[in-house]
Coordinates of C-alpha atoms in Angstrom, one line a residue:
X1 CA -8.7 98.8 -67.4
X2 CA -5.6 96.6 -67.8
X3 CA -6.5 94.9 -64.8
X4 CA -10.0 93.9 -66.2
X5 CA -8.4 92.7 -69.4
X6 CA -6.0 90.7 -67.5
X7 CA -8.9 89.0 -65.7
X8 CA -10.7 88.4 -68.7
X9 CA -7.2 86.6 -70.3
X10 CA -6.8 84.5 -67.0
X11 CA -10.8 83.5 -67.1
X12 CA -10.4 82.6 -70.7
X13 CA -7.2 80.4 -69.9
X14 CA -8.9 78.8 -67.1
X15 CA -11.8 78.0 -69.2
X16 CA -9.5 76.7 -72.1
X17 CA -7.6 74.7 -69.6
X18 CA -11.0 73.4 -68.1
X19 CA -12.0 72.1 -71.7
X20 CA -8.8 70.5 -72.6
X21 CA -9.1 68.9 -69.0
X22 CA -12.4 67.6 -69.6
X23 CA -11.7 66.6 -73.4
X24 CA -8.7 64.5 -72.2
X25 CA -10.8 62.9 -69.6
X26 CA -13.3 61.8 -72.3
X27 CA -10.8 60.5 -74.6
X28 CA -9.2 58.4 -71.8
X29 CA -12.5 57.4 -70.0
X30 CA -12.5 54.1 -71.9
X31 CA -9.9 52.5 -69.9
X32 CA -11.8 53.4 -66.6
X33 CA -15.1 52.1 -68.4
X34 CA -13.5 48.9 -69.2
X35 CA -12.2 48.1 -65.9
X36 CA -15.3 49.2 -64.1
X37 CA -17.8 47.0 -66.6
X38 CA -15.5 43.9 -65.5
X39 CA -15.8 44.6 -61.9
X40 CA -19.1 45.5 -62.1
X41 CA -20.1 42.1 -63.7
X42 CA -18.6 40.2 -61.1
X43 CA -19.8 42.4 -58.2
X44 CA -23.3 42.5 -59.6
X45 CA -23.6 38.8 -60.1
X46 CA -23.1 38.4 -56.4
X47 CA -26.2 40.6 -55.9
X48 CA -28.5 37.5 -56.7
X49 CA -27.5 36.1 -53.5
X50 CA -29.4 39.2 -51.9
X51 CA -32.3 38.6 -53.9
X52 CA -32.2 35.1 -53.0
X53 CA -32.0 35.9 -49.3
X54 CA -34.6 38.9 -49.3
X55 CA -37.0 36.1 -50.8
X56 CA -36.3 33.8 -48.1
X57 CA -37.0 36.4 -45.7
X58 CA -40.2 37.3 -47.2
X59 CA -41.3 33.5 -47.2
X60 CA -40.4 33.2 -43.6
X61 CA -41.9 36.5 -42.1
X62 CA -44.6 37.7 -44.5
X63 CA -48.2 36.3 -44.2
X64 CA -49.0 33.8 -47.1
X65 CA -51.8 36.3 -48.1
X66 CA -49.0 39.1 -48.6
X67 CA -46.7 36.9 -50.7
X68 CA -47.9 38.5 -53.8
X69 CA -46.5 41.5 -52.6
X70 CA -43.1 40.2 -51.7
X71 CA -43.2 38.5 -55.3
X72 CA -43.3 41.7 -56.9
X73 CA -40.5 43.4 -54.7
X74 CA -38.1 40.5 -55.2
X75 CA -38.8 39.8 -58.8
X76 CA -38.4 43.4 -59.8
X77 CA -34.9 43.4 -57.8
X78 CA -34.3 40.4 -59.8
X79 CA -35.0 42.0 -63.1
X80 CA -33.1 45.2 -62.1
X81 CA -30.1 43.3 -61.3
X82 CA -30.3 41.1 -64.7
X83 CA -30.6 44.2 -66.7
X84 CA -27.4 45.5 -65.0
X85 CA -25.6 42.3 -65.8
X86 CA -26.9 42.6 -69.3
X87 CA -25.7 46.2 -69.6
X88 CA -22.2 45.7 -68.4
X89 CA -21.9 42.8 -70.4
X90 CA -22.9 44.6 -73.6
X91 CA -20.8 47.4 -72.8
X92 CA -17.9 45.0 -72.1
X93 CA -18.3 43.6 -75.7
X94 CA -19.2 47.2 -77.3
X95 CA -16.0 48.7 -75.7
X96 CA -13.7 45.7 -76.9
X97 CA -15.1 46.2 -80.4
X98 CA -14.4 50.0 -80.2
X99 CA -10.6 49.3 -79.3
X100 CA -10.7 47.0 -82.2
X101 CA -12.0 49.7 -84.6
X102 CA -9.6 52.3 -83.1
X103 CA -6.8 50.0 -83.6
X104 CA -7.6 49.2 -87.2
X105 CA -8.2 53.1 -87.6
X106 CA -4.4 53.6 -86.6
X107 CA -3.4 51.1 -89.2
X108 CA -6.0 51.9 -91.9
X109 CA -7.4 55.5 -92.0
X110 CA -10.1 54.4 -94.0
X111 CA -11.2 52.0 -96.8
X112 CA -9.3 51.4 -99.9
X113 CA -10.3 50.8 -103.4
X114 CA -7.1 50.8 -105.1
X115 CA -5.3 48.2 -102.7
X116 CA -8.4 46.0 -102.5
X117 CA -8.1 42.2 -102.9
X118 CA -11.5 42.2 -104.6
X119 CA -12.8 43.7 -107.8
X120 CA -13.2 47.6 -108.0
X121 CA -16.9 47.2 -108.9
X122 CA -17.4 44.7 -105.9
X123 CA -15.4 46.9 -103.5
X124 CA -17.6 49.8 -104.4
X125 CA -20.8 48.2 -104.0
X126 CA -19.7 46.5 -100.7
X127 CA -18.5 50.0 -99.3
X128 CA -21.7 51.5 -100.2
X129 CA -23.8 49.8 -97.6
X130 CA -21.0 50.0 -95.0
X131 CA -20.8 52.7 -92.6
X132 CA -17.4 55.2 -92.4
X133 CA -15.0 53.6 -90.1
X134 CA -14.8 56.9 -88.1
X135 CA -18.7 57.3 -87.8
X136 CA -18.6 53.6 -86.4
X137 CA -16.0 54.5 -83.8
X138 CA -17.9 57.7 -82.7
X139 CA -21.2 55.8 -82.6
X140 CA -20.0 52.8 -80.4
X141 CA -18.2 55.3 -78.2
X142 CA -21.4 57.1 -77.8
X143 CA -23.1 53.9 -76.8
X144 CA -20.5 52.9 -74.4
X145 CA -20.5 56.2 -72.5
X146 CA -24.3 56.4 -71.7
X147 CA -24.6 52.8 -70.6
X148 CA -23.1 53.7 -67.3
X149 CA -25.5 56.5 -66.4
X150 CA -28.5 54.4 -67.4
X151 CA -27.3 51.5 -65.6
X152 CA -26.4 53.2 -62.2
X153 CA -29.5 55.4 -62.6
X154 CA -31.3 52.5 -62.9
X155 CA -30.0 50.6 -59.9
X156 CA -30.5 53.8 -57.5
X157 CA -33.9 54.0 -58.6
X158 CA -34.9 50.4 -58.1
X159 CA -32.8 50.4 -54.7
X160 CA -34.7 53.3 -53.3
X161 CA -38.3 51.8 -54.4
X162 CA -37.4 48.4 -53.1
X163 CA -36.0 49.5 -49.8
X164 CA -39.1 51.9 -49.4
X165 CA -41.5 49.3 -50.1
X166 CA -39.8 46.6 -47.8
X167 CA -39.9 49.1 -45.0
X168 CA -43.6 50.1 -45.6
X169 CA -44.5 46.3 -45.7
X170 CA -42.7 45.8 -42.4
X171 CA -44.5 49.0 -40.9
X172 CA -47.9 47.6 -42.1
X173 CA -47.4 44.3 -40.3
X174 CA -46.2 45.8 -37.3
X175 CA -49.2 48.1 -37.0
X176 CA -52.0 45.7 -38.6
X177 CA -53.0 44.6 -35.3
X178 CA -53.5 48.1 -33.8
X179 CA -54.7 50.1 -37.1
X180 CA -57.7 49.3 -39.4
X181 CA -55.9 47.7 -42.8
X182 CA -57.8 50.2 -44.8
X183 CA -56.0 53.3 -43.0
X184 CA -52.7 51.8 -43.4
X185 CA -53.4 51.6 -47.1
X186 CA -53.8 55.2 -47.7
X187 CA -50.1 55.9 -48.7
X188 CA -50.3 53.2 -51.4
X189 CA -53.9 54.8 -52.5
X190 CA -52.1 58.1 -52.7
X191 CA -49.1 57.1 -54.5
X192 CA -51.1 55.2 -56.8
X193 CA -53.4 57.7 -57.7
X194 CA -50.6 60.4 -58.0
X195 CA -48.8 58.0 -60.6
X196 CA -52.2 57.6 -62.6
X197 CA -52.6 61.5 -62.7
X198 CA -49.0 61.9 -63.7
X199 CA -49.2 59.3 -66.3
X200 CA -52.7 60.9 -67.6
X201 CA -51.0 64.4 -67.4
X202 CA -47.9 63.5 -69.4
X203 CA -49.6 61.7 -72.1
X204 CA -52.0 64.4 -72.8
X205 CA -49.7 67.4 -72.5
X206 CA -47.2 65.8 -74.9
X207 CA -49.9 65.5 -77.6
X208 CA -49.0 67.8 -80.6
X209 CA -51.9 70.1 -80.2
X210 CA -51.1 70.7 -76.4
X211 CA -47.4 71.5 -76.3
X212 CA -47.9 75.2 -76.7
X213 CA -50.5 75.4 -74.0
X214 CA -48.5 77.3 -71.3
X215 CA -50.9 76.4 -68.3
X216 CA -51.1 72.7 -69.1
X217 CA -47.3 72.6 -69.4
X218 CA -46.9 74.0 -66.0
X219 CA -49.2 71.9 -64.1
X220 CA -47.5 68.8 -66.0
X221 CA -44.2 70.0 -64.6
X222 CA -45.5 70.6 -61.0
X223 CA -47.2 67.0 -61.1
X224 CA -43.9 65.3 -62.3
X225 CA -41.9 67.1 -59.7
X226 CA -44.2 66.1 -56.8
X227 CA -44.7 62.6 -57.8
X228 CA -40.9 62.0 -58.3
X229 CA -40.3 63.4 -54.8
X230 CA -42.8 61.2 -53.3
X231 CA -41.3 58.1 -55.3
X232 CA -37.7 58.6 -55.7
X233 CA -37.2 60.6 -52.4
X234 CA -33.6 62.6 -52.1
X235 CA -32.5 60.8 -55.2
X236 CA -35.6 62.6 -57.7
X237 CA -33.2 65.4 -59.0
X238 CA -30.4 63.0 -60.1
X239 CA -32.8 60.5 -61.6
X240 CA -34.8 63.5 -63.5
X241 CA -31.4 64.7 -64.6
X242 CA -30.2 61.4 -66.3
X243 CA -33.7 60.8 -67.8
X244 CA -34.1 64.3 -69.0
X245 CA -30.7 64.3 -70.8
X246 CA -32.3 60.8 -72.5
X247 CA -35.6 62.7 -73.3
X248 CA -34.3 66.0 -74.5
X249 CA -32.0 64.2 -76.9
X250 CA -34.4 61.9 -78.0
X251 CA -34.9 62.8 -81.7
X252 CA -31.3 63.1 -82.7
X253 CA -30.2 59.8 -80.5
X254 CA -33.0 57.5 -81.1
X255 CA -30.4 54.4 -81.3
X256 CA -30.0 54.9 -77.5
X257 CA -33.7 53.9 -77.0
X258 CA -33.3 50.7 -79.2
X259 CA -30.0 49.9 -77.1
X260 CA -32.2 50.6 -73.6
X261 CA -35.0 48.0 -75.3
X262 CA -32.1 45.6 -75.9
X263 CA -31.2 45.8 -72.4
X264 CA -34.7 45.1 -71.1
X265 CA -35.3 42.2 -73.2
X266 CA -32.0 40.6 -72.5
X267 CA -32.6 41.4 -68.6
X268 CA -35.8 39.6 -68.8
X269 CA -34.4 36.4 -70.3
X270 CA -31.5 36.6 -67.7
X271 CA -34.1 37.4 -64.8
X272 CA -36.2 34.0 -65.9
X273 CA -33.3 31.7 -66.0
X274 CA -32.1 33.1 -62.4
X275 CA -35.5 32.6 -60.9
X276 CA -35.3 29.1 -61.3
X277 CA -32.2 29.0 -58.8
X278 CA -34.2 31.1 -56.2
X279 CA -37.6 30.3 -54.1
X280 CA -39.5 33.2 -56.0
X281 CA -41.9 30.9 -57.8
X282 CA -43.0 29.7 -54.4
X283 CA -44.2 33.2 -53.5
X284 CA -47.0 32.9 -56.5
X285 CA -47.6 29.2 -56.3
X286 CA -47.5 28.4 -52.6
X287 CA -50.6 26.3 -52.9
X288 CA -49.6 24.0 -56.0
X289 CA -45.9 24.1 -55.5
X290 CA -45.7 20.7 -54.0
X291 CA -47.1 17.9 -56.1
X292 CA -48.3 15.0 -53.7
X293 CA -47.3 12.4 -56.3
X294 CA -43.7 13.9 -56.8
X295 CA -40.8 13.4 -54.8
X296 CA -38.4 16.2 -54.0
X297 CA -34.8 16.3 -53.3
X298 CA -35.3 19.1 -50.5
X299 CA -37.3 16.4 -48.6
X300 CA -34.2 14.4 -47.9
X301 CA -31.1 15.4 -46.0
X302 CA -28.9 13.2 -48.1
X303 CA -29.9 14.8 -51.3
X304 CA -30.1 18.6 -49.7
X305 CA -26.6 19.5 -49.7
X306 CA -26.8 23.1 -51.4
X307 CA -30.2 24.1 -50.1
X308 CA -29.6 27.0 -47.7
X309 CA -33.4 27.5 -47.2
X310 CA -36.1 24.7 -46.3
X311 CA -39.7 25.3 -47.6
X312 CA -40.8 22.1 -46.5
X313 CA -40.3 19.3 -43.6
X314 CA -37.1 17.0 -44.0
X315 CA -36.1 13.5 -43.2
X316 CA -32.6 11.9 -43.3
X317 CA -32.9 10.0 -46.5
X318 CA -35.3 8.4 -48.9
X319 CA -34.3 5.2 -48.1
X320 CA -34.6 4.3 -44.6
X321 CA -33.2 1.2 -43.1
X322 CA -33.5 2.3 -39.4
X323 CA -36.5 1.4 -37.1
X324 CA -36.5 5.1 -36.2
X325 CA -37.3 7.9 -38.6
X326 CA -36.0 11.7 -37.4
X327 CA -38.4 14.2 -39.0
X328 CA -37.8 18.2 -38.9
X329 CA -40.5 20.5 -39.3
X330 CA -39.6 24.3 -40.0
X331 CA -41.7 26.9 -37.9
X332 CA -41.8 30.0 -39.9
X333 CA -42.1 33.5 -38.6
X334 CA -45.5 34.2 -40.0
X335 CA -46.9 31.2 -37.9
X336 CA -46.5 33.6 -34.6
X337 CA -49.7 35.3 -35.7
X338 CA -51.6 32.2 -36.5
X339 CA -50.8 30.7 -33.0
X340 CA -52.3 33.7 -31.4
X341 CA -55.7 32.7 -32.8
X342 CA -55.3 29.0 -32.4
X343 CA -53.4 28.9 -28.9
X344 CA -54.3 30.6 -25.5
X345 CA -51.7 33.5 -24.8
X346 CA -49.2 32.8 -22.0
X347 CA -50.6 34.2 -18.7
X348 CA -47.8 36.1 -16.7
X349 CA -47.4 35.2 -13.1
X350 CA -46.2 37.9 -11.1
X351 CA -45.5 35.6 -8.0
X352 CA -43.3 33.1 -10.1
X353 CA -39.4 34.1 -11.1
X354 CA -38.3 34.9 -14.7
X355 CA -36.8 31.4 -15.0
X356 CA -39.9 29.5 -13.9
X357 CA -42.1 31.8 -16.4
X358 CA -39.8 31.0 -19.2
X359 CA -39.9 27.3 -18.7
X360 CA -43.5 27.3 -18.6
X361 CA -43.8 29.6 -21.5
X362 CA -41.5 27.1 -23.6
X363 CA -43.7 24.2 -22.5
X364 CA -46.8 25.8 -23.5
X365 CA -45.3 26.8 -26.8
X366 CA -44.3 23.1 -27.6
X367 CA -48.2 22.5 -26.6
X368 CA -49.0 24.7 -29.0
X369 CA -47.2 23.3 -32.1
X370 CA -49.3 20.0 -31.5
X371 CA -52.5 22.0 -32.1
X372 CA -51.6 22.8 -35.5
X373 CA -48.8 20.4 -36.8
X374 CA -49.9 17.0 -37.5
X375 CA -48.0 13.6 -38.7
X376 CA -49.7 11.1 -40.8
X377 CA -47.9 7.6 -41.8
X378 CA -49.5 6.1 -44.6
X379 CA -52.6 8.2 -44.0
X380 CA -52.9 7.3 -40.4
X381 CA -52.3 10.3 -37.7
X382 CA -49.7 9.3 -35.4
X383 CA -48.9 10.9 -31.9
X384 CA -45.4 12.2 -31.5
X385 CA -43.6 14.3 -29.1
X386 CA -42.0 17.4 -30.5
X387 CA -38.5 19.0 -29.5
X388 CA -37.8 22.6 -30.5
X389 CA -34.7 22.6 -33.0
X390 CA -32.5 24.7 -35.0
X391 CA -31.6 23.1 -38.4
X392 CA -27.4 22.8 -38.4
X393 CA -27.2 23.8 -42.1
X394 CA -29.9 26.4 -42.9
X395 CA -30.2 27.7 -39.2
X396 CA -33.9 27.6 -39.5
X397 CA -36.1 27.3 -36.6
X398 CA -38.2 24.3 -36.1
X399 CA -39.4 21.2 -34.2
X400 CA -38.2 17.7 -34.7
X401 CA -39.9 14.3 -33.6
X402 CA -38.7 10.6 -33.9
X403 CA -41.3 8.2 -35.5
X404 CA -41.1 4.3 -34.6
X405 CA -41.1 2.4 -37.8
X406 CA -40.5 -1.1 -36.4
X407 CA -44.1 -2.5 -37.4
X408 CA -44.4 -0.9 -40.8
X409 CA -44.5 -2.5 -43.8
X410 CA -41.4 -3.4 -46.2
X411 CA -41.4 -1.2 -49.4
X412 CA -42.7 2.4 -50.3
X413 CA -44.5 4.5 -47.6
X414 CA -45.5 8.0 -47.2
X415 CA -45.4 10.7 -44.5
X416 CA -47.5 13.5 -44.5
X417 CA -47.0 16.5 -42.7
X418 CA -49.8 19.2 -42.3
X419 CA -50.0 22.5 -40.8
X420 CA -53.7 23.5 -40.2
X421 CA -53.9 27.3 -39.3
X422 CA -57.8 27.5 -39.8
X423 CA -59.9 28.2 -42.7
X424 CA -58.2 27.8 -46.1
X425 CA -55.0 28.7 -45.0
X426 CA -53.2 25.5 -44.5
X427 CA -50.1 23.7 -45.7
X428 CA -49.2 20.0 -46.4
X429 CA -46.5 17.9 -47.7
X430 CA -46.2 14.2 -48.9
X431 CA -42.9 12.8 -48.1
X432 CA -42.4 9.3 -49.9
X433 CA -39.8 6.9 -48.9
X434 CA -38.6 3.6 -49.2
X435 CA -38.4 1.2 -46.0
X436 CA -35.8 -1.3 -45.7
X437 CA -36.1 -3.3 -42.5
X438 CA -32.9 -4.6 -40.7
X439 CA -34.7 -7.8 -39.9

């Protein structure tokens, strides 16, 4: 009996010490939160570079017909990062405000009517519309404490979905030559159907007159669990845990919902602003992105100092004084598929050495570039000789050629570069330049 009593006392002491430890951690967590939010703002801001890199990779590798898919992946990535930054910035200011309130509370525990600099009537009227200082401290502390869980859950959720979508898109393109497209789209159809069914069941089961129907609620649970495993993979329990904490406390903490809406709205504004610093708009407006009546700085090397990925051909300057004009034309990764339809496949000759075959293959590749890359000077098709080239700044693979200008008229001229893949899938650019003859 005595032994059992000691065990109970020991367990009680352990629980008491655990609670005090947890309470102490809660009280001092604001220090870590403030530090982490500051570091997170700087770290998350650097993730915009990852979105920019992903956008350029999609432009380079994806077939233009799949650009819309790439757009949704990178834009939602940009939106996710923008929401995270909004969360951390808002958290930083809320926590700083909380520190100010705590400091005031340590000096002035509450409002005072007796010592007020204003009249008693005015002071009482103002205090009647103001919340209690301790209530404000508690509410702001609660808001700050939940931001991190929402932020990192949102980040994990998007990272998994973005990675899954990118891998699926890569596998789709690798297998599209061997398997029918409708077969490869089966996983997308299944996931889309599952999401639709889950949404329908969730809405129906949460109607007031259905909440007590046991069979319907059990089926809703099974469907949500199944769809969550498919969409979130190994992270599904962690994501469901956080979402259920918010959902199960919805009625008594509705202010958290308004805070999340604030994150979404502010994140949308940040993402729209940041999108202008990337090539994301090109993914949805490729056909109308370049205006033939407009000059773009990306056309000219002298004005293209900060561009790390070329969407277009490039010449040295918009003012040309030399009689020779150097032109760089990027060759995108997705052109490989088009070349298979335009040019003949390189035949392997077992009687030739690998070195000879490699030389012949390179020569044939250059000839193939002539089959769909065309250069026009003042609307006249000119014959040029291409050389393979890696751009020294962007490290993009492409071709260069040199154009003779000695017989060109003095003044404004234009260079048209056209990629004709066949059908409607063509691209062209009009590069204006001003020719100043040395003679």
